[in-house]
PDB file of C-alpha atoms in Angstrom:
ATOM      1  CA  ALA A  18     174.841 103.481  98.426  1.00  0.00           C
ATOM      2  CA  GLN A  19     177.071 100.755  99.728  1.00  0.00           C
ATOM      3  CA  SER A  20     180.770 101.391  99.469  1.00  0.00           C
ATOM      4  CA  VAL A  21     184.185 101.242 101.044  1.00  0.00           C
ATOM      5  CA  THR A  22     186.451 104.289 101.101  1.00  0.00           C
ATOM      6  CA  GLN A  23     190.168 104.247 101.661  1.00  0.00           C
ATOM      7  CA  PRO A  24     191.003 107.967 101.675  1.00  0.00           C
ATOM      8  CA  ASP A  25     194.760 107.549 101.376  1.00  0.00           C
ATOM      9  CA  ILE A  26     195.914 106.345  97.980  1.00  0.00           C
ATOM     10  CA  HIS A  27     199.543 106.250  99.025  1.00  0.00           C
ATOM     11  CA  ILE A  28     201.348 106.442 102.370  1.00  0.00           C
ATOM     12  CA  THR A  29     205.067 106.594 103.082  1.00  0.00           C
ATOM     13  CA  VAL A  30     206.446 105.758 106.516  1.00  0.00           C
ATOM     14  CA  SER A  31     209.897 105.171 107.944  1.00  0.00           C
ATOM     15  CA  GLU A  32     210.849 101.726 109.103  1.00  0.00           C
ATOM     16  CA  GLY A  33     210.076 101.393 112.797  1.00  0.00           C
ATOM     17  CA  ALA A  34     207.402 104.079 112.743  1.00  0.00           C
ATOM     18  CA  SER A  35     203.776 103.408 113.554  1.00  0.00           C
ATOM     19  CA  LEU A  36     201.187 102.994 110.842  1.00  0.00           C
ATOM     20  CA  GLU A  37     197.487 103.655 110.532  1.00  0.00           C
ATOM     21  CA  LEU A  38     195.532 102.996 107.337  1.00  0.00           C
ATOM     22  CA  ARG A  39     192.047 104.410 107.199  1.00  0.00           C
ATOM     23  CA  CYS A  40     188.889 102.684 106.027  1.00  0.00           C
ATOM     24  CA  ASN A  41     185.329 103.981 106.072  1.00  0.00           C
ATOM     25  CA  TYR A  42     182.312 102.078 104.891  1.00  0.00           C
ATOM     26  CA  SER A  43     178.678 102.521 104.041  1.00  0.00           C
ATOM     27  CA  TYR A  44     176.685  99.310 104.220  1.00  0.00           C
ATOM     28  CA  GLY A  45     173.052  98.415 104.733  1.00  0.00           C
ATOM     29  CA  ALA A  46     173.417  95.150 106.605  1.00  0.00           C
ATOM     30  CA  THR A  47     175.454  94.457 109.716  1.00  0.00           C
ATOM     31  CA  PRO A  48     178.925  94.505 108.202  1.00  0.00           C
ATOM     32  CA  TYR A  49     181.646  91.920 108.246  1.00  0.00           C
ATOM     33  CA  LEU A  50     184.920  93.807 107.777  1.00  0.00           C
ATOM     34  CA  PHE A  51     188.196  92.638 106.317  1.00  0.00           C
ATOM     35  CA  TRP A  52     191.721  93.832 105.640  1.00  0.00           C
ATOM     36  CA  TYR A  53     193.827  92.220 102.940  1.00  0.00           C
ATOM     37  CA  VAL A  54     197.415  92.771 101.809  1.00  0.00           C
ATOM     38  CA  GLN A  55     198.874  92.276  98.360  1.00  0.00           C
ATOM     39  CA  SER A  56     202.625  92.323  97.886  1.00  0.00           C
ATOM     40  CA  PRO A  57     204.060  93.207  94.470  1.00  0.00           C
ATOM     41  CA  GLY A  58     203.300  90.526  91.927  1.00  0.00           C
ATOM     42  CA  GLN A  59     201.546  88.331  94.450  1.00  0.00           C
ATOM     43  CA  GLY A  60     198.035  87.321  95.303  1.00  0.00           C
ATOM     44  CA  LEU A  61     196.009  88.532  98.234  1.00  0.00           C
ATOM     45  CA  GLN A  62     196.478  87.566 101.844  1.00  0.00           C
ATOM     46  CA  LEU A  63     193.877  88.039 104.550  1.00  0.00           C
ATOM     47  CA  LEU A  64     195.288  90.070 107.455  1.00  0.00           C
ATOM     48  CA  LEU A  65     192.286  90.070 109.742  1.00  0.00           C
ATOM     49  CA  LYS A  66     188.517  90.214 109.864  1.00  0.00           C
ATOM     50  CA  TYR A  67     185.838  91.469 112.210  1.00  0.00           C
ATOM     51  CA  PHE A  68     182.440  89.925 112.685  1.00  0.00           C
ATOM     52  CA  SER A  69     181.268  90.818 116.165  1.00  0.00           C
ATOM     53  CA  GLY A  70     182.399  91.067 119.752  1.00  0.00           C
ATOM     54  CA  ASP A  71     185.575  92.840 120.776  1.00  0.00           C
ATOM     55  CA  THR A  72     186.002  95.819 118.472  1.00  0.00           C
ATOM     56  CA  LEU A  73     189.799  95.525 118.490  1.00  0.00           C
ATOM     57  CA  VAL A  74     190.856  92.664 116.238  1.00  0.00           C
ATOM     58  CA  GLN A  75     194.314  91.127 116.092  1.00  0.00           C
ATOM     59  CA  GLY A  76     195.620  89.807 112.830  1.00  0.00           C
ATOM     60  CA  ILE A  77     198.707  88.286 111.327  1.00  0.00           C
ATOM     61  CA  LYS A  78     202.088  90.022 110.931  1.00  0.00           C
ATOM     62  CA  GLY A  79     201.488  92.210 114.000  1.00  0.00           C
ATOM     63  CA  PHE A  80     198.534  94.106 112.530  1.00  0.00           C
ATOM     64  CA  GLU A  81     195.394  95.082 114.383  1.00  0.00           C
ATOM     65  CA  ALA A  82     192.229  96.920 113.438  1.00  0.00           C
ATOM     66  CA  GLU A  83     189.576  98.717 115.416  1.00  0.00           C
ATOM     67  CA  PHE A  84     185.910  98.749 114.475  1.00  0.00           C
ATOM     68  CA  LYS A  85     184.114 101.980 115.352  1.00  0.00           C
ATOM     69  CA  ARG A  86     180.442 101.679 114.527  1.00  0.00           C
ATOM     70  CA  SER A  87     179.675 105.344 115.312  1.00  0.00           C
ATOM     71  CA  GLN A  88     182.269 106.448 112.762  1.00  0.00           C
ATOM     72  CA  SER A  89     181.648 103.613 110.268  1.00  0.00           C
ATOM     73  CA  SER A  90     185.373 102.998 110.312  1.00  0.00           C
ATOM     74  CA  PHE A  91     187.701 100.039 110.472  1.00  0.00           C
ATOM     75  CA  ASN A  92     191.244 101.407 110.593  1.00  0.00           C
ATOM     76  CA  LEU A  93     194.288  99.173 110.366  1.00  0.00           C
ATOM     77  CA  ARG A  94     197.262  99.785 112.643  1.00  0.00           C
ATOM     78  CA  LYS A  95     200.732  98.493 113.294  1.00  0.00           C
ATOM     79  CA  PRO A  96     202.968  99.864 116.052  1.00  0.00           C
ATOM     80  CA  SER A  97     206.273  99.389 114.216  1.00  0.00           C
ATOM     81  CA  VAL A  98     206.503  98.955 110.466  1.00  0.00           C
ATOM     82  CA  HIS A  99     209.032  96.648 108.826  1.00  0.00           C
ATOM     83  CA  TRP A 100     210.414  97.059 105.311  1.00  0.00           C
ATOM     84  CA  SER A 101     208.615  93.862 104.325  1.00  0.00           C
ATOM     85  CA  ASP A 102     205.260  95.547 105.043  1.00  0.00           C
ATOM     86  CA  ALA A 103     205.555  97.562 101.828  1.00  0.00           C
ATOM     87  CA  ALA A 104     202.536  96.457  99.833  1.00  0.00           C
ATOM     88  CA  GLU A 105     199.016  97.361  98.759  1.00  0.00           C
ATOM     89  CA  TYR A 106     196.363  97.161 101.470  1.00  0.00           C
ATOM     90  CA  PHE A 107     192.674  96.649 100.813  1.00  0.00           C
ATOM     91  CA  CYS A 108     189.737  97.091 103.147  1.00  0.00           C
ATOM     92  CA  ALA A 109     186.525  95.195 102.356  1.00  0.00           C
ATOM     93  CA  VAL A 110     182.982  94.847 103.664  1.00  0.00           C
ATOM     94  CA  GLY A 111     180.343  92.202 103.136  1.00  0.00           C
ATOM     95  CA  ALA A 112     177.684  90.097 104.779  1.00  0.00           C
ATOM     96  CA  PRO A 113     176.207  86.664 104.112  1.00  0.00           C
ATOM     97  CA  GLY A 114     173.808  86.882 101.210  1.00  0.00           C
ATOM     98  CA  ASN A 115     174.798  90.472 100.439  1.00  0.00           C
ATOM     99  CA  GLN A 116     177.239  92.178  98.107  1.00  0.00           C
ATOM    100  CA  PHE A 117     180.930  92.218  98.930  1.00  0.00           C
ATOM    101  CA  TYR A 118     182.877  95.425  98.321  1.00  0.00           C
ATOM    102  CA  PHE A 119     186.569  96.265  98.299  1.00  0.00           C
ATOM    103  CA  GLY A 120     188.133  99.658  98.774  1.00  0.00           C
ATOM    104  CA  THR A 121     190.438 101.052  96.128  1.00  0.00           C
ATOM    105  CA  GLY A 122     193.500 100.259  98.174  1.00  0.00           C
ATOM    106  CA  THR A 123     196.316 102.106  99.939  1.00  0.00           C
ATOM    107  CA  SER A 124     199.841 101.672  98.685  1.00  0.00           C
ATOM    108  CA  LEU A 125     202.412 101.615 101.487  1.00  0.00           C
ATOM    109  CA  THR A 126     206.051 102.563 100.949  1.00  0.00           C
ATOM    110  CA  VAL A 127     208.526 101.952 103.762  1.00  0.00           C
ATOM    111  CA  ILE A 128     211.670 104.094 103.916  1.00  0.00           C
ATOM    112  CA  PRO A 129     214.727 102.472 105.505  1.00  0.00           C
TER     113      PRO A 129
ATOM    114  CA  LYS B  10     199.889  70.981 102.732  1.00  0.00           C
ATOM    115  CA  ALA B  11     199.418  72.266  99.204  1.00  0.00           C
ATOM    116  CA  GLY B  12     198.032  75.762  98.811  1.00  0.00           C
ATOM    117  CA  VAL B  13     195.364  77.037  96.466  1.00  0.00           C
ATOM    118  CA  THR B  14     196.307  76.253  92.882  1.00  0.00           C
ATOM    119  CA  GLN B  15     195.051  78.254  89.961  1.00  0.00           C
ATOM    120  CA  THR B  16     195.573  77.195  86.363  1.00  0.00           C
ATOM    121  CA  PRO B  17     196.651  78.432  83.975  1.00  0.00           C
ATOM    122  CA  ARG B  18     198.815  81.247  85.357  1.00  0.00           C
ATOM    123  CA  TYR B  19     198.659  83.237  82.139  1.00  0.00           C
ATOM    124  CA  LEU B  20     196.220  83.194  79.269  1.00  0.00           C
ATOM    125  CA  ILE B  21     195.838  85.188  76.079  1.00  0.00           C
ATOM    126  CA  LYS B  22     192.538  85.204  74.241  1.00  0.00           C
ATOM    127  CA  THR B  23     190.851  87.303  71.582  1.00  0.00           C
ATOM    128  CA  ARG B  24     187.553  89.133  71.747  1.00  0.00           C
ATOM    129  CA  GLY B  25     184.520  86.933  71.337  1.00  0.00           C
ATOM    130  CA  GLN B  26     186.214  83.772  72.558  1.00  0.00           C
ATOM    131  CA  GLN B  27     185.383  82.031  75.789  1.00  0.00           C
ATOM    132  CA  VAL B  28     187.703  80.951  78.578  1.00  0.00           C
ATOM    133  CA  THR B  29     187.660  78.576  81.529  1.00  0.00           C
ATOM    134  CA  LEU B  30     189.821  79.106  84.586  1.00  0.00           C
ATOM    135  CA  SER B  31     190.417  76.486  87.234  1.00  0.00           C
ATOM    136  CA  CYS B  32     190.927  76.663  90.988  1.00  0.00           C
ATOM    137  CA  SER B  33     191.933  73.756  93.184  1.00  0.00           C
ATOM    138  CA  PRO B  34     191.333  74.594  96.848  1.00  0.00           C
ATOM    139  CA  ILE B  35     193.252  73.432  99.858  1.00  0.00           C
ATOM    140  CA  SER B  36     192.292  69.895 100.746  1.00  0.00           C
ATOM    141  CA  GLY B  37     189.220  69.840 102.963  1.00  0.00           C
ATOM    142  CA  HIS B  38     188.090  73.342 102.065  1.00  0.00           C
ATOM    143  CA  ARG B  39     184.515  73.476 100.850  1.00  0.00           C
ATOM    144  CA  SER B  40     184.239  77.160  99.965  1.00  0.00           C
ATOM    145  CA  VAL B  41     185.776  78.725  96.879  1.00  0.00           C
ATOM    146  CA  SER B  42     185.415  82.412  96.049  1.00  0.00           C
ATOM    147  CA  TRP B  43     186.415  84.196  92.860  1.00  0.00           C
ATOM    148  CA  TYR B  44     187.571  87.789  92.449  1.00  0.00           C
ATOM    149  CA  GLN B  45     188.532  90.015  89.535  1.00  0.00           C
ATOM    150  CA  GLN B  46     191.267  92.643  89.778  1.00  0.00           C
ATOM    151  CA  THR B  47     191.737  95.329  87.131  1.00  0.00           C
ATOM    152  CA  PRO B  48     193.574  98.663  87.160  1.00  0.00           C
ATOM    153  CA  GLY B  49     190.342 100.506  86.408  1.00  0.00           C
ATOM    154  CA  GLN B  50     187.768  98.781  88.599  1.00  0.00           C
ATOM    155  CA  GLY B  51     190.066  97.456  91.307  1.00  0.00           C
ATOM    156  CA  LEU B  52     189.104  94.329  93.193  1.00  0.00           C
ATOM    157  CA  GLN B  53     185.605  92.979  92.682  1.00  0.00           C
ATOM    158  CA  PHE B  54     183.874  89.916  94.042  1.00  0.00           C
ATOM    159  CA  LEU B  55     182.557  87.530  91.423  1.00  0.00           C
ATOM    160  CA  PHE B  56     180.943  84.632  93.270  1.00  0.00           C
ATOM    161  CA  GLU B  57     181.326  82.075  96.034  1.00  0.00           C
ATOM    162  CA  TYR B  58     180.654  78.359  95.848  1.00  0.00           C
ATOM    163  CA  PHE B  59     180.121  76.090  98.826  1.00  0.00           C
ATOM    164  CA  SER B  60     179.551  72.363  98.529  1.00  0.00           C
ATOM    165  CA  GLU B  61     178.771  72.658  94.812  1.00  0.00           C
ATOM    166  CA  THR B  62     176.199  75.450  95.280  1.00  0.00           C
ATOM    167  CA  GLN B  63     176.593  79.100  94.418  1.00  0.00           C
ATOM    168  CA  ARG B  64     176.059  80.845  97.703  1.00  0.00           C
ATOM    169  CA  ASN B  65     176.781  84.444  96.811  1.00  0.00           C
ATOM    170  CA  LYS B  66     177.174  86.432  93.621  1.00  0.00           C
ATOM    171  CA  GLY B  67     178.662  89.786  92.730  1.00  0.00           C
ATOM    172  CA  ASN B  68     177.461  92.299  90.202  1.00  0.00           C
ATOM    173  CA  PHE B  69     178.743  90.810  86.975  1.00  0.00           C
ATOM    174  CA  PRO B  70     176.923  90.050  83.729  1.00  0.00           C
ATOM    175  CA  GLY B  71     175.716  86.566  82.898  1.00  0.00           C
ATOM    176  CA  ARG B  72     178.778  86.022  80.701  1.00  0.00           C
ATOM    177  CA  PHE B  73     180.579  85.217  83.919  1.00  0.00           C
ATOM    178  CA  SER B  74     179.639  81.871  85.388  1.00  0.00           C
ATOM    179  CA  GLY B  75     181.136  79.256  87.606  1.00  0.00           C
ATOM    180  CA  ARG B  76     180.683  75.861  89.073  1.00  0.00           C
ATOM    181  CA  GLN B  77     182.100  73.657  91.771  1.00  0.00           C
ATOM    182  CA  PHE B  78     182.676  69.937  91.617  1.00  0.00           C
ATOM    183  CA  SER B  79     182.211  67.330  94.294  1.00  0.00           C
ATOM    184  CA  ASN B  80     185.937  67.460  95.096  1.00  0.00           C
ATOM    185  CA  SER B  81     185.538  71.228  95.716  1.00  0.00           C
ATOM    186  CA  ARG B  82     187.568  72.204  92.675  1.00  0.00           C
ATOM    187  CA  SER B  83     185.987  75.150  90.964  1.00  0.00           C
ATOM    188  CA  GLU B  84     185.961  76.571  87.483  1.00  0.00           C
ATOM    189  CA  MET B  85     184.871  79.926  86.235  1.00  0.00           C
ATOM    190  CA  ASN B  86     183.889  80.565  82.660  1.00  0.00           C
ATOM    191  CA  VAL B  87     183.716  83.812  80.752  1.00  0.00           C
ATOM    192  CA  SER B  88     181.964  83.754  77.401  1.00  0.00           C
ATOM    193  CA  THR B  89     182.084  86.275  74.568  1.00  0.00           C
ATOM    194  CA  LEU B  90     185.228  87.876  75.919  1.00  0.00           C
ATOM    195  CA  GLU B  91     185.571  91.660  75.857  1.00  0.00           C
ATOM    196  CA  LEU B  92     188.681  93.782  76.139  1.00  0.00           C
ATOM    197  CA  GLY B  93     187.555  94.866  79.599  1.00  0.00           C
ATOM    198  CA  ASP B  94     187.730  91.291  80.835  1.00  0.00           C
ATOM    199  CA  SER B  95     191.516  91.551  80.844  1.00  0.00           C
ATOM    200  CA  ALA B  96     192.322  91.120  84.512  1.00  0.00           C
ATOM    201  CA  LEU B  97     193.938  89.120  87.241  1.00  0.00           C
ATOM    202  CA  TYR B  98     191.434  86.511  88.427  1.00  0.00           C
ATOM    203  CA  LEU B  99     191.969  85.336  91.979  1.00  0.00           C
ATOM    204  CA  CYS B 100     190.368  82.505  93.830  1.00  0.00           C
ATOM    205  CA  ALA B 101     190.338  81.831  97.532  1.00  0.00           C
ATOM    206  CA  SER B 102     189.385  78.789  99.524  1.00  0.00           C
ATOM    207  CA  SER B 103     188.334  78.297 103.109  1.00  0.00           C
ATOM    208  CA  LEU B 104     186.696  75.658 105.239  1.00  0.00           C
ATOM    209  CA  GLU B 105     183.337  77.330 105.665  1.00  0.00           C
ATOM    210  CA  GLY B 106     183.455  80.556 103.673  1.00  0.00           C
ATOM    211  CA  PRO B 107     184.646  84.156 104.078  1.00  0.00           C
ATOM    212  CA  TYR B 108     182.174  84.866 106.878  1.00  0.00           C
ATOM    213  CA  SER B 109     183.344  82.090 109.159  1.00  0.00           C
ATOM    214  CA  ASN B 110     186.073  82.225 111.773  1.00  0.00           C
ATOM    215  CA  GLN B 111     188.407  80.323 109.494  1.00  0.00           C
ATOM    216  CA  PRO B 112     190.842  82.215 107.256  1.00  0.00           C
ATOM    217  CA  GLN B 113     190.700  82.383 103.481  1.00  0.00           C
ATOM    218  CA  HIS B 114     193.721  81.340 101.450  1.00  0.00           C
ATOM    219  CA  PHE B 115     194.329  82.854  98.042  1.00  0.00           C
ATOM    220  CA  GLY B 116     195.889  81.456  94.924  1.00  0.00           C
ATOM    221  CA  ASP B 117     198.447  83.342  92.834  1.00  0.00           C
ATOM    222  CA  GLY B 118     195.825  84.146  90.233  1.00  0.00           C
ATOM    223  CA  THR B 119     195.328  83.719  86.527  1.00  0.00           C
ATOM    224  CA  ARG B 120     196.279  86.713  84.415  1.00  0.00           C
ATOM    225  CA  LEU B 121     193.944  86.904  81.442  1.00  0.00           C
ATOM    226  CA  SER B 122     194.772  89.180  78.534  1.00  0.00           C
ATOM    227  CA  ILE B 123     192.271  89.881  75.774  1.00  0.00           C
ATOM    228  CA  LEU B 124     193.578  91.014  72.393  1.00  0.00           C
TER     229      LEU B 124
END
């Protein structure tokens, strides 16, 4: 079955601490991988995406993600979290002509 | 440069009615994708239109349909509304689609409530 799993429903980190949000996927085709962020009451924003090539992808707002094919993972990282990073984060997988799936999301709380 | 505009922002309908939502993409963008977000099912992909053609479709019943006009504006229609159709409907536009190197830009969404 094709799916995206975000094992952590909620994460709390202190401002300035590092962050890693986990994402695992199961997908038949060669996956295109995405991370999105949704701040309270707002629409989605694309943080980054991976298609091919370098497995470490840089995104906006200082985020990066690493694709590990052997582990079917695409974890999102940030070296130093800011209070404004508090939001809901969604991992997604798709491919041209195939179904597109979102994970259930990870809610991030940032403690001052 | 204007962003992605979705209208209306809020909508209340009753079961059995139909509804049409509109999405105006960023100027020059040819791809428009639609997504549904509910507390129970989370985020789900509905469909993508590119140059007036549906290029990709999610797993939704035929009650959900869409179209794209020559100016790239897109509409989605839901017929015979059910309570479970209550959701935030998001659209996103991009130059070439979600699988290109160009970023997608999202609208603020239309919140549809079914009574």
